[in-house]
Short mmCIF file of C-alpha atoms in Angstrom, two decimals:
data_model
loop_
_atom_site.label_atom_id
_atom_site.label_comp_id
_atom_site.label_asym_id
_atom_site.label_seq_id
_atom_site.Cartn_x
_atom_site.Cartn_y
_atom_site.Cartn_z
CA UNK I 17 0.00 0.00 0.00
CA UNK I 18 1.15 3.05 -0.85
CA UNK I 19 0.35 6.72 0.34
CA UNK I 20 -1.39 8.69 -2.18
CA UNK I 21 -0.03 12.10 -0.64
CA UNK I 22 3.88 11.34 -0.65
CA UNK I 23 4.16 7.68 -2.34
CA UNK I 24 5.74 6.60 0.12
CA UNK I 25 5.14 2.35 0.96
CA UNK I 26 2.90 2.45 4.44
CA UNK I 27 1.37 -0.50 6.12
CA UNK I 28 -1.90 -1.34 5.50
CA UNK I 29 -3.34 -1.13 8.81
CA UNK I 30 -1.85 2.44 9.26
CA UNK I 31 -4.38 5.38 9.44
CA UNK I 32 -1.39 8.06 9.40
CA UNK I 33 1.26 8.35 6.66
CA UNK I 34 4.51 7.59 8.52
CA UNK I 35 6.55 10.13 6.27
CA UNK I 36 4.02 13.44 5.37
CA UNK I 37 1.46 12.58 8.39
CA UNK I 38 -1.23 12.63 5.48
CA UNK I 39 -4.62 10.74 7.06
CA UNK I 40 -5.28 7.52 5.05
CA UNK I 41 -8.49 6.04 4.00
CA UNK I 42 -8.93 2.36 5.04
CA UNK I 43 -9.92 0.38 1.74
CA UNK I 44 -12.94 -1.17 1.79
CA UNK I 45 -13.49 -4.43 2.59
CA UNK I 46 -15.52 -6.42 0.38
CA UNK I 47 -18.04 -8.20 1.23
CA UNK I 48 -19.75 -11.43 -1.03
CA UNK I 49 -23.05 -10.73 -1.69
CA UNK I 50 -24.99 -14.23 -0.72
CA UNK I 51 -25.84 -16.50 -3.34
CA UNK I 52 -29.24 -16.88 -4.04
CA UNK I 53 -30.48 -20.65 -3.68
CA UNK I 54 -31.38 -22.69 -5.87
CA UNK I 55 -34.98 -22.71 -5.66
CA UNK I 56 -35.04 -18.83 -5.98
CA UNK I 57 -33.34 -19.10 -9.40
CA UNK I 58 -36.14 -21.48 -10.44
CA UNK I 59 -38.89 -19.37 -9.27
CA UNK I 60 -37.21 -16.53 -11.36
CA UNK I 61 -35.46 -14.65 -8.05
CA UNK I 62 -38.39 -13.90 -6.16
CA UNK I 63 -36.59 -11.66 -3.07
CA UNK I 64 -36.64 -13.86 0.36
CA UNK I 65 -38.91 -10.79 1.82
CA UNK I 66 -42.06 -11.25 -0.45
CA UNK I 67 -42.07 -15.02 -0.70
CA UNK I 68 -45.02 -16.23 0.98
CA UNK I 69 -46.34 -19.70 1.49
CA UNK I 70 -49.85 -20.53 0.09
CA UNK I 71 -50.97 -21.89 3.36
CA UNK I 72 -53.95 -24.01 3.00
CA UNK I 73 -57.84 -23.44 4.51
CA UNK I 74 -58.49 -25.42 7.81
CA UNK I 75 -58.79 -28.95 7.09
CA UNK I 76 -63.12 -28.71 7.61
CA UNK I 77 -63.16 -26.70 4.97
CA UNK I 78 -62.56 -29.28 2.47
CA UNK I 79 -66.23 -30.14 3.53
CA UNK I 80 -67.77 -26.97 3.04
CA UNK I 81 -70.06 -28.20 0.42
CA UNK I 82 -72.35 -29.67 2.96
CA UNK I 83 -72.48 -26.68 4.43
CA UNK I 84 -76.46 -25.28 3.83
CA UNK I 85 -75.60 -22.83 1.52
CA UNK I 86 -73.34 -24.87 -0.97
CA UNK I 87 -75.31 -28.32 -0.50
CA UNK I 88 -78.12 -27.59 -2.92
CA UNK I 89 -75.34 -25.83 -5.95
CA UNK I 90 -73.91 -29.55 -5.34
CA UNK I 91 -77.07 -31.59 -5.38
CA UNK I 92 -78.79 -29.52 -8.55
CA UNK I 93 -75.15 -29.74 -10.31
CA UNK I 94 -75.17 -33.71 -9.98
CA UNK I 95 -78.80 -34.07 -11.04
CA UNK I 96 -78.49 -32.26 -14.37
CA UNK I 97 -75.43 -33.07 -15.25
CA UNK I 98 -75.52 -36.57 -14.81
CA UNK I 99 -78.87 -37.43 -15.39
CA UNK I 100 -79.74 -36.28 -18.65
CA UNK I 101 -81.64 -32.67 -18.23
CA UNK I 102 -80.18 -31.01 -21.28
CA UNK I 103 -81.55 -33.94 -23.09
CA UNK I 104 -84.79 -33.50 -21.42
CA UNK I 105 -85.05 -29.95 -22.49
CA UNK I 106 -83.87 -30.54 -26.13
CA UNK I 107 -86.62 -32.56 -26.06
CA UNK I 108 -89.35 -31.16 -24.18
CA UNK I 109 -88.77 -28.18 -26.90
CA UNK I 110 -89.01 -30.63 -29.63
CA UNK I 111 -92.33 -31.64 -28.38
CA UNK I 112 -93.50 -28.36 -27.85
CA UNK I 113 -92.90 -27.27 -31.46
CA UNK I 114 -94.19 -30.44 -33.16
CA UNK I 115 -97.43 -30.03 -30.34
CA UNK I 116 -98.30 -26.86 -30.85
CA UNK I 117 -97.92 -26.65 -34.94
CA UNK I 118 -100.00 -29.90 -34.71
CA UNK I 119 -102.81 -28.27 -32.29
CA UNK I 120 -103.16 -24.95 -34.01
CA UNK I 121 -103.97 -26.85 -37.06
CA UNK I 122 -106.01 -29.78 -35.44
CA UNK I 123 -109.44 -28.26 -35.25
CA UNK I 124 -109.37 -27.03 -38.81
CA UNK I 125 -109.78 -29.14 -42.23
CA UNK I 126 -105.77 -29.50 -42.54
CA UNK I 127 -105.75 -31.15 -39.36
CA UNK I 128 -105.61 -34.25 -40.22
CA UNK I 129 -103.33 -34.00 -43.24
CA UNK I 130 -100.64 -32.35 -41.54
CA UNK I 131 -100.57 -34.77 -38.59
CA UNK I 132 -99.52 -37.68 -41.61
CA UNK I 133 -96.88 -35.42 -42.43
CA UNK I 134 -95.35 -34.76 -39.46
CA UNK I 135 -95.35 -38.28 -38.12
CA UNK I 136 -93.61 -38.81 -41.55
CA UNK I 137 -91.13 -36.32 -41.06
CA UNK I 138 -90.29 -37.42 -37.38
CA UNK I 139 -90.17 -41.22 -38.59
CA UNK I 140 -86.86 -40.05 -40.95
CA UNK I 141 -85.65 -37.25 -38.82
CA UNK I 142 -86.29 -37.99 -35.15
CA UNK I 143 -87.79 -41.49 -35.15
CA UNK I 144 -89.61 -41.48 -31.52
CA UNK I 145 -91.67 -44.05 -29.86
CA UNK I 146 -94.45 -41.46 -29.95
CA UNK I 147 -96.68 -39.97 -32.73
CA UNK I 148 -97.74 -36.37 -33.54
CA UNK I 149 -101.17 -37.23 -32.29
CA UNK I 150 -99.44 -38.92 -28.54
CA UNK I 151 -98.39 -35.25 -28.25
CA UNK I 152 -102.16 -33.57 -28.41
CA UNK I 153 -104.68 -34.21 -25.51
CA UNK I 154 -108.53 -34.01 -26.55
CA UNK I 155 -108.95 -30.56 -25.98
CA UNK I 156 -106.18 -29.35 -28.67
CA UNK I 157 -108.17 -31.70 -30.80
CA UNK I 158 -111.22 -29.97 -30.57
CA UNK I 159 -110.71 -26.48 -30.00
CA UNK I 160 -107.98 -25.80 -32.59
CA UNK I 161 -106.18 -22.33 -33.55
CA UNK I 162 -103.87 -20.46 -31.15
CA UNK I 163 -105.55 -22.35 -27.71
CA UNK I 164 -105.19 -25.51 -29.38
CA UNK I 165 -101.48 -24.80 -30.32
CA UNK I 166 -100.76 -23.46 -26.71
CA UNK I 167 -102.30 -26.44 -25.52
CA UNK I 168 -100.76 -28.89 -27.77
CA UNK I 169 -96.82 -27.12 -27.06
CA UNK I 170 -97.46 -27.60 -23.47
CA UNK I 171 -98.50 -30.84 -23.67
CA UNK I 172 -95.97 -31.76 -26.14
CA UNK I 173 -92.94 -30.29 -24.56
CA UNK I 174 -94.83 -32.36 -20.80
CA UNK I 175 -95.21 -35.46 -22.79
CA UNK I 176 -91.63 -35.63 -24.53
CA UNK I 177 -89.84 -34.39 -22.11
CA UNK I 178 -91.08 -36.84 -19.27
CA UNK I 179 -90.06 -39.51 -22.04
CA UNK I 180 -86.66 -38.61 -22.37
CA UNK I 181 -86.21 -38.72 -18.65
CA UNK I 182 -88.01 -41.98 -17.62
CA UNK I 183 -87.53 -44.41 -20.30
CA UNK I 184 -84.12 -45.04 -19.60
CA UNK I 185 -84.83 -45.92 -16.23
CA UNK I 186 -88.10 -47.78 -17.11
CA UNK I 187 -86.60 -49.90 -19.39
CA UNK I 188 -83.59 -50.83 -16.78
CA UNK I 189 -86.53 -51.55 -14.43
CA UNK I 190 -87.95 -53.88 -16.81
CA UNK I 191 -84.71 -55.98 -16.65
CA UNK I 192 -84.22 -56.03 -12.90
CA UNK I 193 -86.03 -53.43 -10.36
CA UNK I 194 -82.15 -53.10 -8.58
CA UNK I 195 -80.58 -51.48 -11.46
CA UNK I 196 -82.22 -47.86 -11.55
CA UNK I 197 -80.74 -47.65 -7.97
CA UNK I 198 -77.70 -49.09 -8.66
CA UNK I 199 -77.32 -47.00 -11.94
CA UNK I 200 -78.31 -43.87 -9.99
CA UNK I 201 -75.83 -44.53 -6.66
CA UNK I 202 -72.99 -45.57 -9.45
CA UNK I 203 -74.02 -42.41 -11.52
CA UNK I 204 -73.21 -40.32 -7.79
CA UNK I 205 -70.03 -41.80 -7.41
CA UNK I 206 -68.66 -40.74 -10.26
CA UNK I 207 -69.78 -37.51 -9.50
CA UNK I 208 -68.14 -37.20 -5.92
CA UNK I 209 -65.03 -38.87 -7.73
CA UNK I 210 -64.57 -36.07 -10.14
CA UNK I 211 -65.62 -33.58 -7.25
CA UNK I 212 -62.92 -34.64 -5.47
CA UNK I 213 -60.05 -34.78 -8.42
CA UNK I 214 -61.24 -31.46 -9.26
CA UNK I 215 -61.01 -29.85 -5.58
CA UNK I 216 -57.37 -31.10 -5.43
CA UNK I 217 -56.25 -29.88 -8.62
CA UNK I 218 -57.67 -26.38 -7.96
CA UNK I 219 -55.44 -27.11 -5.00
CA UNK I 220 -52.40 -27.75 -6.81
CA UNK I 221 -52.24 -25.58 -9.40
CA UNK I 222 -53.84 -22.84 -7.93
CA UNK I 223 -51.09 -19.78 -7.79
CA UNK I 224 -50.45 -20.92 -11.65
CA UNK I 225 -54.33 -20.19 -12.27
CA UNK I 226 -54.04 -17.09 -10.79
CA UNK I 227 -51.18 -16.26 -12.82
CA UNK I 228 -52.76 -17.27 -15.99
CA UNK I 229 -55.69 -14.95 -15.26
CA UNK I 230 -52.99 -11.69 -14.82
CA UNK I 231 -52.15 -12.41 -11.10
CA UNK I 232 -48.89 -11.97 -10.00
CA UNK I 233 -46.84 -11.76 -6.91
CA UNK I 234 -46.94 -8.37 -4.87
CA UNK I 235 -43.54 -6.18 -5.01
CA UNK I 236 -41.14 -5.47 -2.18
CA UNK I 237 -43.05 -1.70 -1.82
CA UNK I 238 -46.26 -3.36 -1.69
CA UNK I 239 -45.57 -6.16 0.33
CA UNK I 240 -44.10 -4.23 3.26
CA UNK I 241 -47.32 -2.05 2.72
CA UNK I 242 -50.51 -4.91 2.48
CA UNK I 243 -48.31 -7.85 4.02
CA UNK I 244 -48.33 -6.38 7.90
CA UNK I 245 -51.74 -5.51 7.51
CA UNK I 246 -52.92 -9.13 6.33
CA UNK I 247 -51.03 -10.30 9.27
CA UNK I 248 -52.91 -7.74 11.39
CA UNK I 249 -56.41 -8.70 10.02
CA UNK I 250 -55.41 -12.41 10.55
CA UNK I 251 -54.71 -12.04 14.34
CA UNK I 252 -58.43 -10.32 14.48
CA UNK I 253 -59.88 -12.94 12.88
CA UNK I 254 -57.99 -15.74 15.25
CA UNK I 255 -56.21 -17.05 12.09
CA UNK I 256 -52.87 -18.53 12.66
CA UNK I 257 -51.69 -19.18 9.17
CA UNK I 258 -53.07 -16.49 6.81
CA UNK I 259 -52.81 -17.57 3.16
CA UNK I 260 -50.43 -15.77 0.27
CA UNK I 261 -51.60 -12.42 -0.84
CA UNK I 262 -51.20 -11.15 -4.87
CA UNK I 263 -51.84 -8.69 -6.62
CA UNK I 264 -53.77 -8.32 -10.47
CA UNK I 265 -53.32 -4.83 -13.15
CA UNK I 266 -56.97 -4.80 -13.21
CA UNK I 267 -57.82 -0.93 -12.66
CA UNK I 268 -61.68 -2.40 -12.29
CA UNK I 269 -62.49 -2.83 -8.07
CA UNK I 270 -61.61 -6.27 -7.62
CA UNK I 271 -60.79 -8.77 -5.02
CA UNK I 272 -61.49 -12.60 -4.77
CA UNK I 273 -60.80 -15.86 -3.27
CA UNK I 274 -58.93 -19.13 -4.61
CA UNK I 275 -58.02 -22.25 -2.44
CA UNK I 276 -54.79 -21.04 -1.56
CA UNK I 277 -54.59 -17.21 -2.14
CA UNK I 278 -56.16 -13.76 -1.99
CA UNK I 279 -56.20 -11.92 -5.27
CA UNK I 280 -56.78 -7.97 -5.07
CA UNK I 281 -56.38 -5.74 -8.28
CA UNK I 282 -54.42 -2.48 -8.16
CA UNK I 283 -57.96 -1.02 -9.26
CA UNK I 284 -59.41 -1.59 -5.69
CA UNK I 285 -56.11 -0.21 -3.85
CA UNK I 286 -56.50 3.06 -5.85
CA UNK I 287 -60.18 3.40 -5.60
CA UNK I 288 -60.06 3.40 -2.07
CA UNK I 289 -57.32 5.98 -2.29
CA UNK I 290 -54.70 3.18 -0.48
CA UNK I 291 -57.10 3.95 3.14
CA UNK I 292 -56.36 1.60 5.48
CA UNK I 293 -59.29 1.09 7.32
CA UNK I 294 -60.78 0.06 3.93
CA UNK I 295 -58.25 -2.29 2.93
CA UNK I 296 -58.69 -3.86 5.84
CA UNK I 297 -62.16 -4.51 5.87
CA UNK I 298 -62.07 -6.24 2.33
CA UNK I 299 -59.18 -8.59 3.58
CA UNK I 300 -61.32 -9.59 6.51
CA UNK I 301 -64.04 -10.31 4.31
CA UNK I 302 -61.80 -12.50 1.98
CA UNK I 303 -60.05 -13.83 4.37
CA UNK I 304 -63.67 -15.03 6.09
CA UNK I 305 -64.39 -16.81 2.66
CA UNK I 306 -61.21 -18.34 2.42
CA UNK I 307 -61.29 -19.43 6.08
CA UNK I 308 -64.52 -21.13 5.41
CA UNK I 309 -63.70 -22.74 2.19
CA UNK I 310 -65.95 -20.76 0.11
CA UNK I 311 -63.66 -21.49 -3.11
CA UNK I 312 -63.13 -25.19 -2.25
CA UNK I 313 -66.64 -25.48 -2.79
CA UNK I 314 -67.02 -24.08 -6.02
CA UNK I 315 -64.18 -26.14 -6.92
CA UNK I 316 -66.03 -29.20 -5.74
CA UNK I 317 -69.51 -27.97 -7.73
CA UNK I 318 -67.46 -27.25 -10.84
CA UNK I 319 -66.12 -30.96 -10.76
CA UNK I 320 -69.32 -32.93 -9.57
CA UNK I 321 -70.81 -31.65 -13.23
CA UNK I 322 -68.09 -31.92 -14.74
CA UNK I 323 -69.42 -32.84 -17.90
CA UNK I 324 -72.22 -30.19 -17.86
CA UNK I 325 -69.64 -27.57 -17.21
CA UNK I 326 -66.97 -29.08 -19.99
CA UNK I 327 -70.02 -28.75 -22.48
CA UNK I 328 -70.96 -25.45 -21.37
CA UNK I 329 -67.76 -24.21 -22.04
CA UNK I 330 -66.96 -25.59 -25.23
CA UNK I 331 -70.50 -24.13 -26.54
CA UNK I 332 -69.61 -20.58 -25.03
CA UNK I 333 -66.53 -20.68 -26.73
CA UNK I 334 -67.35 -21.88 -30.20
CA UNK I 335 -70.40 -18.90 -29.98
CA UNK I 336 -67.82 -16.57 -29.38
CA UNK I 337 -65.70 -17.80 -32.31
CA UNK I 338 -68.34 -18.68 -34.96
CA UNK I 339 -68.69 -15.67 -36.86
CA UNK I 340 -71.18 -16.92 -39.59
CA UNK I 341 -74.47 -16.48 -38.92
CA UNK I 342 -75.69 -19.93 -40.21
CA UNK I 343 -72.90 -21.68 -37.91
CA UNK I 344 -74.29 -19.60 -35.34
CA UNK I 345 -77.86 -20.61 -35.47
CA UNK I 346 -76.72 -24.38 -35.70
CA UNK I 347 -74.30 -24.37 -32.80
CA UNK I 348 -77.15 -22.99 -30.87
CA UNK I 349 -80.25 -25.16 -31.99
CA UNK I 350 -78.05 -28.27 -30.78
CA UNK I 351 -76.44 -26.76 -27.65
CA UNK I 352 -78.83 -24.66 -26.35
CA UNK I 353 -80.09 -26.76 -24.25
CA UNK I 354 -76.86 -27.44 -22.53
CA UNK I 355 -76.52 -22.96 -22.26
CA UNK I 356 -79.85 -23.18 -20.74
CA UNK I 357 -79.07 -25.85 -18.19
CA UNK I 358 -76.52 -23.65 -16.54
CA UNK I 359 -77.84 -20.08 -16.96
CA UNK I 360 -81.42 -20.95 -15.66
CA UNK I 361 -81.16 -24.32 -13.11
CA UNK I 362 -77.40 -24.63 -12.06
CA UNK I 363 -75.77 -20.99 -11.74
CA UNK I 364 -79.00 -19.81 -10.08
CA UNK I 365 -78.84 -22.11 -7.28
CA UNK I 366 -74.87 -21.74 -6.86
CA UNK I 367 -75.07 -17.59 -7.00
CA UNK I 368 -77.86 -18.33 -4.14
CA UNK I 369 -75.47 -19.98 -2.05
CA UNK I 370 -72.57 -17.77 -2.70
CA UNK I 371 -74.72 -14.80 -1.88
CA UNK I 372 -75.58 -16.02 1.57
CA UNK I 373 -71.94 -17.04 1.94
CA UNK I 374 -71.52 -12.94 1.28
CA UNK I 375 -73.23 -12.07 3.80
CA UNK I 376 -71.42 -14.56 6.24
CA UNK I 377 -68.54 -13.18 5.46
CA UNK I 378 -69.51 -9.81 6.33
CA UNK I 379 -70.40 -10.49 9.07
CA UNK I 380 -67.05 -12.08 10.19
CA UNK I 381 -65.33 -9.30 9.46
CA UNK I 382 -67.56 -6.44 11.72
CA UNK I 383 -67.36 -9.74 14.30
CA UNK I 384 -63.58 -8.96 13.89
CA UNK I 385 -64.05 -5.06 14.32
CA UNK I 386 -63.30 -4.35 10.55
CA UNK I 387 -67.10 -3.88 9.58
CA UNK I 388 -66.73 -0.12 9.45
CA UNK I 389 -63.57 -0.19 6.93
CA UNK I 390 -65.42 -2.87 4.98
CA UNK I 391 -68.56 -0.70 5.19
CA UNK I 392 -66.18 2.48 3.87
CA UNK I 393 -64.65 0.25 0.95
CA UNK I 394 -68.32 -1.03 -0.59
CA UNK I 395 -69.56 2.91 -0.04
CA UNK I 396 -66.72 3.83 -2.15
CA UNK I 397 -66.93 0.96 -4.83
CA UNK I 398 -70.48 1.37 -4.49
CA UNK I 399 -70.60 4.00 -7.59
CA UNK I 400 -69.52 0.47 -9.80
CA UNK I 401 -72.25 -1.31 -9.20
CA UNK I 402 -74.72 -1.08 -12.27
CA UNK I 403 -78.26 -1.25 -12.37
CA UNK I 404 -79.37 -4.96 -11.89
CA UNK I 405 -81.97 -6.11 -13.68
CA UNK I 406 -82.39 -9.12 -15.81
CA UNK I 407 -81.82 -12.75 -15.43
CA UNK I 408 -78.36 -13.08 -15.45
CA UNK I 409 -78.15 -10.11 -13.11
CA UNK I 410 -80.50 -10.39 -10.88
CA UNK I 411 -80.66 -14.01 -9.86
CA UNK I 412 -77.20 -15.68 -11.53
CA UNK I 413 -75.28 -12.86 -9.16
CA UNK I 414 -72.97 -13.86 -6.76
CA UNK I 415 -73.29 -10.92 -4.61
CA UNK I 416 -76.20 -8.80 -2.92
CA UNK I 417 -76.79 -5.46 -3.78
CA UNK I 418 -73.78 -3.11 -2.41
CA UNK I 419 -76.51 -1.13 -0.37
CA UNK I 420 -78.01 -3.98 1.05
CA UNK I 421 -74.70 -5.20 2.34
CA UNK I 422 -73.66 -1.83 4.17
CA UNK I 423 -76.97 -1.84 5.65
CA UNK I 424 -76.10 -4.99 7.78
CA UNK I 425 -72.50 -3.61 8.63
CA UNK I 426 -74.03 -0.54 10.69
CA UNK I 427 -73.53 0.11 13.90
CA UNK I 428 -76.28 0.36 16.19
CA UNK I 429 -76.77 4.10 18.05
CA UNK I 430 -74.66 5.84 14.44
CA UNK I 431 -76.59 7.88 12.08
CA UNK I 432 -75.92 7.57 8.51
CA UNK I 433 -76.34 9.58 6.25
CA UNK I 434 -78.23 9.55 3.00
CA UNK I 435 -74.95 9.94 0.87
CA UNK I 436 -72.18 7.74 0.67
CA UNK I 437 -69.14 8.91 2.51
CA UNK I 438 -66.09 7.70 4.59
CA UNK I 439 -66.80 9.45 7.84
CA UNK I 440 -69.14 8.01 10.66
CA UNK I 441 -71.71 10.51 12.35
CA UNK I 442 -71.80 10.29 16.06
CA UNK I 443 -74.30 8.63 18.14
CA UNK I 444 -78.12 9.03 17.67
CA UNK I 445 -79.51 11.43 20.55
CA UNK I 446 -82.92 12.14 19.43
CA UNK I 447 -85.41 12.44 16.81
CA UNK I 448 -85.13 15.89 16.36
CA UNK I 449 -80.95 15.17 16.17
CA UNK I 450 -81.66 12.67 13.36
CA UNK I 451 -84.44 14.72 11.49
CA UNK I 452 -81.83 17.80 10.99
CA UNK I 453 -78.60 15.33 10.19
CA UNK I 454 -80.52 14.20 7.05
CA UNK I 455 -81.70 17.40 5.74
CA UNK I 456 -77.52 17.83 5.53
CA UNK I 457 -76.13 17.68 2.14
#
């Protein structure tokens, strides 16, 4: 070592130049920065300070599909999926078209002409064990026109579609009076069985789903930010082992529940202008449905109609990417019924459960003194909620109305007032008090 001042050769340890006096620096010592393990470089790097294990729900939540308001999504899913009822409708609509062209014509002098040729037709298109004139009771006979064909469609689509669904067991109960049970338990079985593969691969592959749909893992900024107050929420709630929180580029208000993980969207985080109190509130809810297994039992009603929900999807998705009308019209007169299955029997009953389970979780989460953030977050994300009305809105939803939620979540002895806003009023007094806090604006 030499001095930089003079030149002269000085030990290293010396802080003073023995020949000017000139102050030295000590060199730096250098330090090896650690090597990452070997898992890290196969999960791309991921820093050691947001790594988070995907703890799983309490092991009674694998059950929560008995639980009253996921039993009957699991009961209607295995009936229709497994026993036939798209086939039913398809043909409970046949027999409603073929009864009700064949009763609005019955009472006139084409009656009986038209009846030939439809049993014709149906004997080289749809060859049935039942004849245009099986499909029409007396009165369609008689009466004729547009009673007569409303008459004949519904006791067509009655006639046919009761056919489709008890033949099969009829004629098994014809060859031994065991086998429609044994059909129907073995028919249940396989249900449960592909309940149960489908619950545990949700299980295993559930980060990667989240991924696929945009998920990813949170930062280190955001996971010294949300982590502690997970943690926090989780000690509230009497949860020991919280699961892994990420984090989606949706700028929409969103946050769910998956087996192993809660998903929020960077939407929700700015819409609630990063409040704390908020936040908070909508972890405790999520973390109430993933305590009680609320996305194990989807899981499990996905997989016990299994092939119900396979054909649903592949008719969703070839509508979406048939762009000719003709293709169009066919894909839907053959799996319509299959659409109609799901939007009007299955998802109905599941949204039912799911909305109760809403509720529950609510309720958890004022239980666990968060009710007033959650209350603040859905007052906020309140302005998203669109007018619901129709079908698919009003009974296939999977949650309440936002108003109807905060409702529940107040406090006893607080006024509210009629506006949405972050800030509690203090405790009712009187009438008079009240009357005068709601003529505020």
């Amino acid at each position: 070592m030499f001095c930089d001042q003079c030149g002269g050769r000085v030990d290293p340890a010396a802080t003073v130049c023995p020949h000017c006096q000139a102050l030295l620096e000590p060199l730096p010592v250098a330090v090896p920065a650690p090597r990452a393990p070997a898992d890290d470089v196969r999960r791309g790097g991921d820093p050691p300070a947001v790594r988070r294990r995907a703890h799983l729900p309490p092991a009674r939540t694998w059950f929560a599909f008995l639980r009253w308001e996921h039993a009957p999504a699991t009961a209607i899913s295995i009936f229709c999926a497994w026993f036939g009822v798209p086939f039913v409708l398809l043909m409970a609509m046949l027999g409603a078209i073929v009864g009700g062209l064949a009763g609005t014509v019955q009472g006139t002098f084409a009656g009986p002409t038209l009846l030939a040729r439809l049993d014709t037709l149906m004997t080289w298109a749809v060859p049935l064990p039942v004849h245009p004139i099986d499909l029409l009771p007396t009165a369609a006979i008689q009466i004729g026109g547009v009673v007569g064909g409303v008459i004949g469609a519904v006791n067509g689509a009655r006639t046919l579609g009761w056919l489709a669904f008890a033949w099969p067991w009829q004629s098994l109960y014809a060859g031994d009076p065991t086998w429609p049970f044994l059909v129907g338990f073995g028919q249940i079985a396989v249900a449960l069985f592909f309940g149960t593969v489908t619950m545990m691969a949700s299980t295993a592959f559930d980060r990667f789903g989240v991924l696929l749909s945009g998920g990813r893992r949170l930062s280190r900024r955001e996971d010294a930010w949300l982590s502690p107050m997970l943690a926090e929420v989780a000690r509230d709630m009497g949860i020991a082992r919280p699961p892994v929180l990420l984090v989606t580029e949706d700028r929409g208000p969103r946050a769910y529940t998956t087996i192993r993980s809660i998903v929020i969207s960077r939407g929700l985080v700015d819409e609630l202008e990063r409040d704390r109190r908020a936040i908070m509130g909508v972890l405790a809810h999520e973390l109430s449905r993933w305590h009680h297994g609320d996305a194990t039992a989807a899981a499990w009603i996905k997989g016990c109609g299994f092939p119900l929900y396979l054909l649903h999807e592949v008719a969703y998705r070839l509508l979406r990417v048939a762009r000719w009308r003709p293709i169009q019209w066919l894909l839907r007169s053959v799996l319509w019924s299959v659409l109609a299955t799901v939007r009007y029997i299955v998802r109905p009953v599941w949204a039912r459960g799911m909305r109760k389970a809403t509720y529950r979780a609510d309720a958890d989460a004022r239980a666990a003194g968060h009710g007033e953030g959650l209350r603040r977050a859905l007052a906020r994300i309140g302005i998203w909620e669109s007018a619901l009305d129709g079908w698919d809105e009003v009974m296939s939803t999977s949650h309440p109305h936002i108003e109807l939620r905060m409702e529940r979540l107040e406090i006893p002895g607080r006024i509210y007032p009629p506006h949405n806003e972050f800030s509690l009023v203090g405790p009712r007094t009187s009438l008079d008090s009240t009357t005068s806090h709601m003529g505020e604006p």
